[in-house]
Amino acid sequence: KKPTATFFSPPTSTAPMPFIETGLMYALRPELATVSAPRFSTEIDSYLVAKINNNNFEILAEKNADVPRPLASLTKVLAAYQMIQDSVDLEKTVTYNPAIHKAPSGYLYKISAGDTIQNKDLFNALLVSSFNTPSLMLINSLNKTKTDFVAEMNNQVSNLGLEKTYLQRRI
C-alpha cells in the first residue's frame, strides 16, 4: 500500500507549490523565479554556480538562490560535523531508552528498548537515513542535551556565514 502524503494548500496563487513527492516541501512557482545571467534551461527550482579561486568567490549564475528552503539533509550533515567536532567515540555503545531516544518523526528506526548499538552504526544510520533516533542516541553519548547540541550547530551555521539559516530543536 502506497503511503499518502499530506499536502499543504498554498494560500494564494503566488505561494509556492508543494512538491508532489512528499507534499511537505515547496517549489517556487516558475513565473516567480529570479534568475541571473546566464540563464539555464532547466526544471530545477534553484541552483547556484560559482567560481572559487584563492578565497575569491564569484557567483556566475543563480536561480532562486535566496529563497528560504527547508534544511533537510543539511541538518544531518551539520549534526554529523558537530559530532566529529565533539570527538564522538565511534567505538562506544549506547543503550536505547525510548523515554529519552524515541523521536516523534514518524520514521521507524527498528530498535527495541534495551538494545545496545555501537556509535559507528548510529553515525552511519544518521548519515544514510533521515532517522532522528540515532541522532538522539549520539547526542546522549556525548553527554549533551538536545538544546545545547542545537545551540552548537547554530554556532556552526553562524561561523559558515549562513546569515539566514537557523536550526530549531524539534526532536
Short mmCIF file of C-alpha atoms in Angstrom, two decimals:
data_model
loop_
_atom_site.label_atom_id
_atom_site.label_comp_id
_atom_site.label_asym_id
_atom_site.label_seq_id
_atom_site.Cartn_x
_atom_site.Cartn_y
_atom_site.Cartn_z
CA LYS A 1 0.00 0.00 0.00
CA LYS A 2 1.44 3.36 -1.03
CA PRO A 3 1.60 5.93 1.80
CA THR A 4 -0.41 9.07 1.31
CA ALA A 5 1.22 12.47 1.66
CA THR A 6 -0.30 15.43 3.41
CA PHE A 7 -0.35 18.37 1.03
CA PHE A 8 -0.28 21.95 2.21
CA SER A 9 -2.65 24.23 0.36
CA PRO A 10 -0.90 27.37 -0.85
CA PRO A 11 -2.86 30.40 0.43
CA THR A 12 -2.51 32.43 -2.76
CA SER A 13 -1.66 31.93 -6.41
CA THR A 14 1.78 33.43 -5.74
CA ALA A 15 2.54 30.94 -2.98
CA PRO A 16 5.00 28.11 -3.52
CA MET A 17 3.66 24.81 -4.85
CA PRO A 18 4.02 21.61 -2.80
CA PHE A 19 6.44 19.01 -4.08
CA ILE A 20 4.38 16.12 -5.37
CA GLU A 21 6.76 13.52 -3.91
CA THR A 22 6.24 14.48 -0.29
CA GLY A 23 3.75 17.29 -0.13
CA LEU A 24 5.87 18.73 2.65
CA MET A 25 8.33 20.96 0.83
CA TYR A 26 7.59 23.78 -1.51
CA ALA A 27 8.72 24.60 -5.02
CA LEU A 28 8.65 28.19 -6.14
CA ARG A 29 6.26 28.88 -8.99
CA PRO A 30 8.30 29.19 -12.22
CA GLU A 31 6.82 32.60 -13.05
CA LEU A 32 8.20 33.98 -9.77
CA ALA A 33 11.77 32.76 -10.30
CA THR A 34 14.61 35.23 -10.02
CA VAL A 35 17.50 34.34 -12.31
CA SER A 36 20.85 35.94 -13.02
CA ALA A 37 22.57 35.54 -16.38
CA PRO A 38 23.47 33.26 -17.98
CA ARG A 39 20.07 31.63 -17.88
CA PHE A 40 19.93 27.86 -17.86
CA SER A 41 17.03 26.00 -19.36
CA THR A 42 16.16 23.64 -16.53
CA GLU A 43 13.22 22.49 -14.46
CA ILE A 44 15.44 22.62 -11.36
CA ASP A 45 13.81 25.01 -8.90
CA SER A 46 17.04 26.58 -7.70
CA TYR A 47 20.76 26.47 -8.36
CA LEU A 48 23.94 28.41 -7.80
CA VAL A 49 27.04 28.16 -9.99
CA ALA A 50 30.13 29.75 -8.51
CA LYS A 51 33.82 30.07 -9.21
CA ILE A 52 36.12 29.80 -6.22
CA ASN A 53 39.77 30.67 -6.64
CA ASN A 54 42.18 31.51 -3.80
CA ASN A 55 39.38 32.55 -1.44
CA ASN A 56 37.69 34.63 -4.15
CA PHE A 57 34.06 33.66 -4.59
CA GLU A 58 32.23 34.75 -7.73
CA ILE A 59 28.63 33.79 -8.47
CA LEU A 60 28.40 33.01 -12.17
CA ALA A 61 24.71 32.14 -12.29
CA GLU A 62 21.85 31.51 -9.89
CA LYS A 63 18.17 30.81 -9.80
CA ASN A 64 16.18 31.41 -6.60
CA ALA A 65 19.36 31.29 -4.55
CA ASP A 66 17.87 33.49 -1.81
CA VAL A 67 14.55 31.68 -1.43
CA PRO A 68 14.28 30.10 2.04
CA ARG A 69 14.23 26.30 1.93
CA PRO A 70 13.73 23.52 4.44
CA LEU A 71 17.13 22.43 5.72
CA ALA A 72 16.54 18.70 5.13
CA SER A 73 19.83 16.84 4.72
CA LEU A 74 21.91 19.89 5.60
CA THR A 75 20.75 19.38 9.18
CA LYS A 76 22.07 15.82 9.40
CA VAL A 77 25.37 16.82 7.80
CA LEU A 78 25.74 19.67 10.32
CA ALA A 79 24.84 17.28 13.14
CA ALA A 80 27.43 14.76 11.96
CA TYR A 81 30.04 17.51 11.63
CA GLN A 82 29.28 18.76 15.15
CA MET A 83 29.59 15.22 16.50
CA ILE A 84 33.01 14.90 14.87
CA GLN A 85 34.00 18.27 16.37
CA ASP A 86 32.83 16.94 19.74
CA SER A 87 35.03 13.84 19.25
CA VAL A 88 32.23 11.31 19.33
CA ASP A 89 33.67 7.93 20.27
CA LEU A 90 32.59 5.65 17.42
CA GLU A 91 33.62 2.55 19.38
CA LYS A 92 31.37 3.41 22.32
CA THR A 93 27.87 1.91 22.60
CA VAL A 94 24.53 3.40 23.62
CA THR A 95 21.57 1.52 25.04
CA TYR A 96 18.24 2.54 23.53
CA ASN A 97 15.82 4.04 26.02
CA PRO A 98 12.55 5.08 24.32
CA ALA A 99 11.84 7.57 27.11
CA ILE A 100 14.81 9.70 26.00
CA HIS A 101 15.70 8.49 22.50
CA LYS A 102 12.37 7.96 20.71
CA ALA A 103 11.90 10.62 18.04
CA PRO A 104 8.40 11.76 17.04
CA SER A 105 9.48 12.00 13.40
CA GLY A 106 7.22 9.27 12.06
CA TYR A 107 10.21 7.28 10.81
CA LEU A 108 10.58 3.85 12.33
CA TYR A 109 14.12 3.08 13.37
CA LYS A 110 13.72 -0.61 14.12
CA ILE A 111 15.10 -0.82 17.62
CA SER A 112 13.69 -2.03 20.93
CA ALA A 113 14.12 -0.84 24.49
CA GLY A 114 17.38 -2.17 25.91
CA ASP A 115 19.07 -2.74 22.52
CA THR A 116 22.70 -1.65 22.54
CA ILE A 117 24.06 -0.06 19.37
CA GLN A 118 27.64 0.92 18.56
CA ASN A 119 28.10 4.63 17.84
CA LYS A 120 29.66 3.97 14.43
CA ASP A 121 26.43 2.20 13.39
CA LEU A 122 24.34 5.06 14.78
CA PHE A 123 26.54 7.55 12.94
CA ASN A 124 26.08 5.65 9.67
CA ALA A 125 22.31 5.49 10.22
CA LEU A 126 22.28 9.24 10.86
CA LEU A 127 24.06 9.96 7.58
CA VAL A 128 22.31 7.43 5.36
CA SER A 129 18.77 7.69 6.64
CA SER A 130 16.63 10.51 7.91
CA PHE A 131 16.07 8.85 11.27
CA ASN A 132 16.25 11.11 14.30
CA THR A 133 16.64 8.34 16.87
CA PRO A 134 20.34 7.74 16.05
CA SER A 135 20.97 11.47 16.45
CA LEU A 136 19.35 11.48 19.88
CA MET A 137 21.37 8.44 20.94
CA LEU A 138 24.63 10.01 19.72
CA ILE A 139 23.86 13.31 21.47
CA ASN A 140 23.24 11.30 24.64
CA SER A 141 26.56 9.50 24.07
CA LEU A 142 28.27 12.91 24.05
CA ASN A 143 26.67 13.71 27.44
CA LYS A 144 24.92 16.77 25.96
CA THR A 145 21.37 18.00 26.00
CA LYS A 146 19.48 18.41 22.73
CA THR A 147 19.19 22.12 23.42
CA ASP A 148 22.95 22.54 23.92
CA PHE A 149 23.74 20.45 20.84
CA VAL A 150 21.42 22.51 18.62
CA ALA A 151 22.98 25.70 20.01
CA GLU A 152 26.40 24.37 18.96
CA MET A 153 25.03 23.61 15.49
CA ASN A 154 23.69 27.16 15.25
CA ASN A 155 27.18 28.42 16.10
CA GLN A 156 28.48 26.33 13.18
CA VAL A 157 25.88 27.85 10.88
CA SER A 158 26.88 31.33 12.00
CA ASN A 159 30.60 30.58 11.55
CA LEU A 160 29.87 29.38 8.00
CA GLY A 161 28.31 32.77 7.25
CA LEU A 162 24.82 31.38 6.65
CA GLU A 163 23.09 34.54 7.79
CA LYS A 164 19.51 33.42 7.09
CA THR A 165 19.85 29.89 8.46
CA TYR A 166 18.71 28.84 11.92
CA LEU A 167 18.10 25.43 13.44
CA GLN A 168 15.41 24.74 15.99
CA ARG A 169 15.22 21.81 18.37
CA ARG A 170 12.24 19.87 17.03
CA ILE A 171 13.11 16.42 18.34
#
